[in-house]
Short mmCIF file of C-alpha atoms and ligand atoms in Angstrom, two decimals:
data_model
loop_
_atom_site.label_atom_id
_atom_site.label_comp_id
_atom_site.label_asym_id
_atom_site.label_seq_id
_atom_site.Cartn_x
_atom_site.Cartn_y
_atom_site.Cartn_z
CA MET A 1 -31.12 -1.50 5.10
CA PHE A 2 -27.88 -0.10 3.76
CA VAL A 3 -26.49 0.77 0.38
CA LYS A 4 -24.37 -2.34 -0.10
CA ILE A 5 -21.09 -2.81 -1.91
CA GLU A 6 -21.92 -5.66 -4.29
CA GLY A 7 -18.70 -5.75 -6.29
CA THR A 8 -15.12 -4.55 -5.89
CA GLY A 9 -12.10 -4.27 -8.16
CA SER A 10 -8.69 -2.67 -8.12
CA PHE A 11 -5.74 -1.94 -10.35
CA LEU A 12 -2.08 -1.36 -9.50
CA PRO A 13 0.57 -0.36 -12.03
CA GLU A 14 3.22 -2.98 -12.67
CA ARG A 15 6.26 -0.97 -11.61
CA VAL A 16 7.13 -1.32 -7.92
CA VAL A 17 9.44 1.22 -6.30
CA ASP A 18 10.87 0.21 -2.94
CA ASN A 19 12.37 2.42 -0.26
CA PHE A 20 15.90 1.51 -1.32
CA GLU A 21 15.25 3.01 -4.75
CA ILE A 22 13.82 6.18 -3.14
CA ALA A 23 16.97 6.38 -1.03
CA THR A 24 19.04 6.64 -4.23
CA LYS A 25 17.17 9.88 -5.07
CA VAL A 26 16.85 11.65 -1.70
CA ASP A 27 18.62 11.58 1.65
CA THR A 28 16.56 8.93 3.45
CA SER A 29 16.62 5.23 4.32
CA ASP A 30 14.36 2.18 4.22
CA GLU A 31 14.50 2.08 8.00
CA TRP A 32 13.40 5.75 8.40
CA ILE A 33 10.53 5.42 5.94
CA GLN A 34 9.25 2.15 7.41
CA THR A 35 9.51 3.37 10.99
CA ARG A 36 7.89 6.78 10.40
CA THR A 37 5.27 5.84 7.79
CA GLY A 38 4.91 2.04 7.46
CA VAL A 39 5.51 2.23 3.70
CA LYS A 40 7.82 -0.43 2.17
CA THR A 41 6.89 -0.17 -1.51
CA ARG A 42 4.61 1.77 -3.80
CA HIS A 43 3.44 1.22 -7.39
CA ILE A 44 4.23 3.91 -9.93
CA ALA A 45 2.25 4.40 -13.15
CA GLY A 46 3.89 3.36 -16.40
CA GLU A 47 3.69 5.34 -19.62
CA LYS A 48 0.33 3.85 -20.57
CA ASP A 49 -1.27 4.11 -17.13
CA THR A 50 -3.53 7.13 -16.65
CA VAL A 51 -6.11 8.00 -14.03
CA ALA A 52 -8.80 7.06 -16.57
CA SER A 53 -7.17 3.79 -17.69
CA MET A 54 -6.58 2.64 -14.11
CA ALA A 55 -10.13 3.64 -13.12
CA THR A 56 -11.52 1.72 -16.10
CA GLU A 57 -9.60 -1.46 -15.31
CA ALA A 58 -10.63 -1.36 -11.64
CA ALA A 59 -14.23 -0.70 -12.74
CA ARG A 60 -14.24 -3.65 -15.18
CA ARG A 61 -13.14 -5.93 -12.34
CA ALA A 62 -15.81 -4.52 -9.97
CA VAL A 63 -18.55 -4.96 -12.62
CA ARG A 64 -17.41 -8.55 -13.17
CA ASP A 65 -17.31 -9.19 -9.41
CA ALA A 66 -20.85 -7.84 -8.97
CA GLY A 67 -22.08 -9.97 -11.88
CA ILE A 68 -23.89 -7.07 -13.52
CA SER A 69 -23.85 -5.62 -17.01
CA PRO A 70 -22.43 -2.07 -17.52
CA GLU A 71 -25.83 -1.05 -18.86
CA GLU A 72 -27.30 -1.50 -15.39
CA ILE A 73 -25.12 1.30 -13.98
CA ASP A 74 -27.09 4.51 -13.40
CA MET A 75 -24.29 6.73 -12.11
CA ILE A 76 -20.48 6.75 -12.29
CA ILE A 77 -18.56 8.82 -9.75
CA VAL A 78 -14.78 9.05 -9.96
CA SER A 79 -12.87 10.59 -7.09
CA THR A 80 -9.49 11.95 -8.13
CA VAL A 81 -7.08 14.81 -7.48
CA SER A 82 -4.64 13.83 -10.20
CA ALA A 83 -6.46 13.60 -13.54
CA GLU A 84 -4.22 14.39 -16.51
CA GLN A 85 -6.90 16.56 -18.08
CA THR A 86 -9.63 18.86 -16.84
CA LEU A 87 -12.14 17.96 -19.58
CA PRO A 88 -13.72 15.58 -20.22
CA CYS A 89 -13.99 14.28 -16.68
CA VAL A 90 -12.54 10.86 -15.85
CA ALA A 91 -15.99 9.43 -15.08
CA CYS A 92 -17.09 10.16 -18.67
CA GLU A 93 -13.95 8.41 -19.96
CA VAL A 94 -14.86 5.38 -17.85
CA GLN A 95 -18.47 5.51 -19.07
CA LYS A 96 -17.24 5.48 -22.67
CA ALA A 97 -14.77 2.63 -22.07
CA LEU A 98 -17.37 0.45 -20.32
CA ASP A 99 -20.15 1.42 -22.74
CA ALA A 100 -22.29 2.15 -19.69
CA ARG A 101 -24.94 3.94 -21.73
CA SER A 102 -27.49 4.57 -18.98
CA ALA A 103 -25.04 6.12 -16.55
CA SER A 104 -24.59 9.76 -15.65
CA ALA A 105 -20.96 10.53 -14.87
CA PHE A 106 -18.97 13.10 -12.93
CA ASP A 107 -15.78 13.51 -10.87
CA VAL A 108 -15.43 14.63 -7.27
CA ASN A 109 -12.41 16.22 -5.61
CA SER A 110 -12.26 15.96 -1.86
CA ALA A 111 -8.80 14.39 -1.89
CA CYS A 112 -8.40 11.41 0.42
CA SER A 113 -12.01 11.76 1.56
CA GLY A 114 -13.14 11.34 -2.06
CA PHE A 115 -14.31 7.75 -1.94
CA ILE A 116 -16.44 8.29 1.16
CA THR A 117 -17.86 11.44 -0.48
CA GLY A 118 -18.71 9.49 -3.64
CA TYR A 119 -20.39 6.74 -1.62
CA GLN A 120 -22.52 9.27 0.25
CA ILE A 121 -23.59 11.08 -2.95
CA ALA A 122 -24.59 7.78 -4.58
CA ALA A 123 -26.37 6.55 -1.43
CA GLY A 124 -28.30 9.82 -1.23
CA GLN A 125 -29.40 9.45 -4.86
CA MET A 126 -30.60 5.92 -4.08
CA LYS A 127 -32.53 7.05 -1.02
CA ALA A 128 -34.16 9.76 -3.15
CA GLY A 129 -35.27 7.01 -5.55
CA LEU A 130 -33.30 8.52 -8.44
CA ILE A 131 -30.86 5.69 -9.12
CA ARG A 132 -30.52 1.98 -8.29
CA THR A 133 -26.93 1.06 -9.19
CA ALA A 134 -23.78 3.18 -8.90
CA LEU A 135 -20.13 2.70 -9.75
CA VAL A 136 -17.90 4.64 -7.33
CA ILE A 137 -14.18 4.74 -8.06
CA GLY A 138 -11.06 6.27 -6.53
CA SER A 139 -8.22 6.59 -9.03
CA GLU A 140 -4.95 8.46 -8.61
CA CYS A 141 -1.69 9.05 -10.40
CA LEU A 142 -0.04 10.97 -7.56
CA SER A 143 3.50 10.26 -8.78
CA GLU A 144 2.96 12.87 -11.52
CA ASN A 145 2.65 15.65 -8.95
CA VAL A 146 5.32 14.49 -6.53
CA ASP A 147 8.55 16.43 -6.20
CA TRP A 148 11.00 13.53 -6.34
CA THR A 149 13.65 15.71 -4.67
CA ASP A 150 11.49 16.36 -1.57
CA ARG A 151 12.06 13.62 0.99
CA GLY A 152 9.16 14.91 3.10
CA THR A 153 6.58 13.90 0.49
CA CYS A 154 8.02 11.55 -2.16
CA ILE A 155 8.32 8.71 0.35
CA LEU A 156 4.57 8.59 0.95
CA PHE A 157 2.62 8.47 -2.29
CA GLY A 158 1.76 5.87 -4.92
CA ASP A 159 -0.56 5.25 -7.90
CA GLY A 160 -3.56 2.95 -8.43
CA ALA A 161 -7.33 2.65 -8.52
CA GLY A 162 -10.13 0.95 -6.61
CA ALA A 163 -13.76 0.58 -7.70
CA THR A 164 -17.04 -0.50 -6.11
CA ILE A 165 -20.53 -1.31 -7.36
CA LEU A 166 -23.19 0.02 -4.99
CA ARG A 167 -26.78 -1.13 -4.77
CA ALA A 168 -29.64 -1.07 -2.31
CA ASP A 169 -31.95 -4.02 -2.58
CA CYS A 170 -34.82 -2.44 -0.69
CA ARG A 171 -37.32 0.35 -1.20
CA PRO A 172 -35.65 3.80 -1.28
CA GLU A 173 -37.46 4.99 1.85
CA GLU A 174 -36.03 2.04 3.83
CA ILE A 175 -32.41 3.01 3.10
CA GLN A 176 -30.35 4.16 6.08
CA ILE A 177 -27.21 6.25 5.54
CA PRO A 178 -25.33 6.52 8.86
CA ALA A 179 -22.75 8.89 7.44
CA VAL A 180 -21.01 12.22 8.02
CA LEU A 181 -18.85 14.61 6.01
CA HIS A 182 -16.87 17.59 7.30
CA ALA A 183 -14.56 20.26 5.90
CA ASP A 184 -12.35 23.02 7.26
CA GLY A 185 -11.20 25.20 4.40
CA SER A 186 -9.35 27.53 6.77
CA LYS A 187 -6.66 24.79 7.07
CA GLY A 188 -6.38 24.24 3.32
CA HIS A 189 -2.81 25.51 3.25
CA VAL A 190 -1.41 22.42 5.00
CA LEU A 191 -1.58 20.33 1.83
CA THR A 192 -1.60 22.04 -1.56
CA CYS A 193 -0.88 21.29 -5.21
CA SER A 194 -1.57 23.71 -8.08
CA VAL A 195 -1.66 22.94 -11.75
CA GLY A 196 -3.17 25.34 -14.28
CA HIS A 197 -2.91 28.88 -15.61
CA GLY A 198 -2.28 31.97 -13.49
CA LYS A 199 -3.94 35.34 -14.06
CA ASP A 200 -1.21 36.23 -16.54
CA LYS A 201 -2.02 33.01 -18.46
CA VAL A 202 1.37 31.53 -17.64
CA PRO A 203 1.07 27.78 -17.04
CA PHE A 204 2.17 26.71 -13.60
CA ALA A 205 2.60 23.42 -11.81
CA ASP A 206 3.47 23.19 -8.16
CA TYR A 207 4.13 19.84 -6.57
CA TYR A 208 2.56 18.59 -3.33
CA GLN A 209 3.46 20.94 -0.50
CA MET A 210 2.65 19.39 2.84
CA ASP A 211 2.88 20.24 6.51
CA GLY A 212 3.12 16.61 7.58
CA ARG A 213 3.02 17.29 11.32
CA GLU A 214 -0.18 19.37 11.07
CA ILE A 215 -1.91 16.67 9.02
CA PHE A 216 -0.78 14.04 11.50
CA LYS A 217 -2.26 16.02 14.42
CA PHE A 218 -5.47 16.73 12.48
CA ALA A 219 -5.95 13.06 11.60
CA VAL A 220 -5.40 11.60 15.06
CA LYS A 221 -7.85 14.12 16.56
CA LYS A 222 -10.60 14.26 13.92
CA VAL A 223 -10.81 10.63 12.83
CA PRO A 224 -11.69 9.24 16.30
CA GLU A 225 -14.23 12.08 16.65
CA VAL A 226 -15.86 11.27 13.33
CA ILE A 227 -15.92 7.56 14.16
CA GLY A 228 -17.80 8.52 17.34
CA GLU A 229 -20.34 10.45 15.25
CA ILE A 230 -20.80 7.52 12.86
CA LEU A 231 -21.29 5.07 15.74
CA GLU A 232 -23.89 7.33 17.30
CA LYS A 233 -25.79 7.62 14.01
CA SER A 234 -25.69 3.87 13.43
CA GLY A 235 -26.53 2.91 17.02
CA GLN A 236 -23.46 0.67 17.22
CA GLU A 237 -20.90 0.36 20.02
CA VAL A 238 -17.25 0.65 19.10
CA ASP A 239 -16.54 -2.92 20.28
CA GLU A 240 -19.21 -4.29 17.91
CA ILE A 241 -17.34 -3.09 14.82
CA ASP A 242 -15.43 -5.84 12.98
CA TYR A 243 -13.18 -3.59 10.89
CA PHE A 244 -12.29 0.08 10.74
CA ILE A 245 -11.33 0.81 7.14
CA LEU A 246 -9.35 4.05 7.26
CA HIS A 247 -7.56 6.16 4.71
CA GLN A 248 -4.00 4.88 4.44
CA ALA A 249 -1.87 7.98 5.04
CA ASN A 250 0.61 6.75 7.63
CA ARG A 251 0.77 3.55 9.69
CA ARG A 252 1.46 5.56 12.84
CA ILE A 253 -1.71 7.61 12.32
CA ILE A 254 -3.77 4.40 12.14
CA GLU A 255 -2.03 2.87 15.18
CA SER A 256 -2.65 6.03 17.15
CA ILE A 257 -6.36 6.04 16.22
CA ALA A 258 -6.65 2.37 17.24
CA LYS A 259 -5.13 3.23 20.61
CA ARG A 260 -7.46 6.20 21.14
CA LEU A 261 -10.47 3.99 20.42
CA HIS A 262 -9.11 1.20 22.72
CA GLN A 263 -9.38 -1.26 19.83
CA ASP A 264 -7.00 -4.00 18.75
CA GLU A 265 -4.89 -3.06 15.72
CA SER A 266 -6.04 -6.25 13.96
CA LYS A 267 -9.39 -4.47 13.44
CA PHE A 268 -7.59 -1.88 11.29
CA PRO A 269 -6.56 -3.58 8.05
CA MET A 270 -3.81 -1.81 6.13
CA ASN A 271 -2.32 -1.80 2.66
CA ILE A 272 -0.02 1.18 3.16
CA MET A 273 3.01 -1.13 3.48
CA ASP A 274 2.70 -2.32 -0.11
CA ASN A 275 0.97 0.61 -1.82
CA GLY A 276 1.82 3.81 0.06
CA ASN A 277 -0.81 6.55 0.20
CA ILE A 278 -2.96 6.53 -2.98
CA SER A 279 -5.37 9.21 -1.74
CA SER A 280 -8.97 8.34 -2.66
CA ALA A 281 -8.02 4.92 -4.08
CA CYS A 282 -6.80 3.53 -0.72
CA ILE A 283 -10.18 2.68 0.77
CA PRO A 284 -11.83 0.93 -2.21
CA MET A 285 -8.58 -0.96 -2.83
CA LEU A 286 -8.50 -2.12 0.77
CA LEU A 287 -12.14 -3.24 0.53
CA ASP A 288 -11.28 -5.20 -2.62
CA GLN A 289 -8.33 -6.86 -0.88
CA LEU A 290 -10.41 -7.86 2.16
CA ARG A 291 -13.16 -9.20 -0.09
CA ARG A 292 -10.71 -11.31 -2.07
CA GLU A 293 -9.20 -12.60 1.18
CA GLY A 294 -12.67 -13.71 2.28
CA ARG A 295 -12.66 -11.44 5.33
CA LEU A 296 -15.97 -9.71 4.48
CA GLU A 297 -18.92 -11.97 5.28
CA PRO A 298 -22.57 -10.99 5.05
CA GLY A 299 -23.24 -8.98 8.22
CA THR A 300 -19.61 -7.92 8.79
CA LYS A 301 -19.78 -4.51 10.47
CA LEU A 302 -17.57 -1.81 9.00
CA VAL A 303 -16.79 1.78 9.84
CA ILE A 304 -15.15 3.43 6.84
CA ALA A 305 -13.47 6.82 7.32
CA GLY A 306 -11.31 9.13 5.25
CA PHE A 307 -9.41 12.38 5.79
CA GLY A 308 -7.26 14.57 3.64
CA ALA A 309 -6.54 17.79 1.85
CA GLY A 310 -9.08 20.58 2.01
CA LEU A 311 -9.15 19.78 4.85
CA THR A 312 -11.92 17.20 4.56
CA TRP A 313 -12.94 14.21 6.64
CA GLY A 314 -15.90 11.92 7.24
CA GLY A 315 -17.14 8.37 6.90
CA PHE A 316 -20.00 5.92 7.14
CA TYR A 317 -21.19 2.69 8.74
CA LEU A 318 -21.97 -0.31 6.60
CA GLU A 319 -23.00 -3.94 7.14
CA TRP A 320 -21.53 -6.07 4.37
N1 LIG B 401 14.09 10.62 5.60
C1 LIG B 401 14.89 10.96 6.62
N2 LIG B 401 14.64 12.03 7.40
C2 LIG B 401 13.53 12.74 7.13
C3 LIG B 401 12.68 12.45 6.07
C4 LIG B 401 12.99 11.34 5.28
N3 LIG B 401 12.23 10.94 4.26
N4 LIG B 401 11.66 13.35 6.07
C5 LIG B 401 11.88 14.19 7.07
N5 LIG B 401 13.02 13.84 7.71
C6 LIG B 401 13.65 14.47 8.87
C7 LIG B 401 13.25 15.92 9.01
O1 LIG B 401 14.09 16.75 8.25
C8 LIG B 401 13.42 16.13 10.49
O2 LIG B 401 14.79 16.31 10.77
P1 LIG B 401 15.25 17.38 11.90
O3 LIG B 401 14.69 16.86 13.18
O4 LIG B 401 16.74 17.32 11.81
O5 LIG B 401 14.66 18.70 11.47
C9 LIG B 401 13.02 14.78 11.12
O6 LIG B 401 13.13 13.82 10.05
C10 LIG B 401 11.62 14.76 11.65
O7 LIG B 401 10.76 15.34 10.67
P2 LIG B 401 9.19 15.36 10.88
O8 LIG B 401 8.59 16.10 9.73
O9 LIG B 401 8.88 15.81 12.26
O10 LIG B 401 8.90 13.81 10.75
P3 LIG B 401 7.57 13.06 11.12
O11 LIG B 401 7.83 12.04 12.13
O12 LIG B 401 6.45 14.03 11.36
O13 LIG B 401 7.27 12.29 9.77
C11 LIG B 401 5.79 12.46 7.92
C12 LIG B 401 7.02 13.02 8.58
C13 LIG B 401 6.05 11.00 7.60
C14 LIG B 401 5.51 13.23 6.65
C15 LIG B 401 4.60 12.55 8.91
O14 LIG B 401 4.52 13.86 9.42
C16 LIG B 401 3.31 12.20 8.27
O15 LIG B 401 3.11 11.10 7.77
N6 LIG B 401 2.34 13.10 8.33
C17 LIG B 401 1.05 12.89 7.74
C18 LIG B 401 1.20 13.08 6.27
C19 LIG B 401 -0.04 12.70 5.57
O16 LIG B 401 -0.82 11.96 6.06
N7 LIG B 401 -0.16 13.23 4.38
C20 LIG B 401 -1.20 12.99 3.52
C21 LIG B 401 -2.56 13.10 4.15
S1 LIG B 401 -3.74 13.75 3.12
C22 LIG B 401 -3.62 12.83 1.83
O17 LIG B 401 -3.52 11.65 1.98
C23 LIG B 401 -3.56 13.44 0.48
#
């Protein structure tokens, strides 16, 4: 008995920026970006798109898809690293917009592991018998914090939101949560971004600073390990898994993980080509895409895993 995803929704800003447009800003090429990252296009937020507005639109679609009323939602969790404001939190903005009166609401920040963190918090609350229905969202406006003169980072990121409605239709004590979360703060320096006030009260804003090679090495080592942990907890064999839904950081990272697990790449759906890396929004958006394509049937076996800044990583097993 798992905490099921009963509804999904996503939102992408209208404006599409392709690699050719990026190449007019920095010294790069469509061929380099596609070969090294897999990214062809990304969506960039317009003037009216905010982390909260994108989260709300994705949430509305997930609520509609689940066929529930917003009043049934007990908890709203928004994962984001790019909210325009510190207070109020994005989840409260979503609660207000949906008029989800019964819901508690808070944000989490574990970067690209944020959606899997949100799922595990909500699932734990359900197992404790404290809530029945949760709305878990990943929403990001990464373009705001990208240095558009840095070819090492601006090629990768995009904006958007993905939302899921979670529910367990069984008694709390029957819920299984085959899940793991990890962190290694000692490696936090490999991906940083600071916005705020320093000790002298001077506002500062530093764009994403990334050691791409270190993150690459971290991901291809830790993600197969964590998938092994999840399989052990769930009692599944790797060959039994229908899809591995991974954070979309770089196509080569995903291909390398597929190879290490001796699994066909077709079991690793991707949206990085069209959307780039949207941090915590990637995974719920990918789930929404697969659901709309009819690729998620009751009983479909999924391993969902994320990794990112912090450093953080983890995942969970789920039967659709
Ligand atoms: N266009 C052309 N050349 C480039 C570009 C570019 N956009 N970027 C770097 N180069 C050059 C470098 O200057 C370097 O040139 P040199 O050999 O003359 O010094 C050469 O290409 C190779 O650079 P590398 O940094 O080694 O390139 P790499 O193959 O590692 O690709 C990349 C860089 C795409 C950033 C890769 O390391 C990567 O994707 N890493 C993971 C990043 C990631 O996942 N980040 C986010 C994860 S966490 C989160 O999602 C928030």
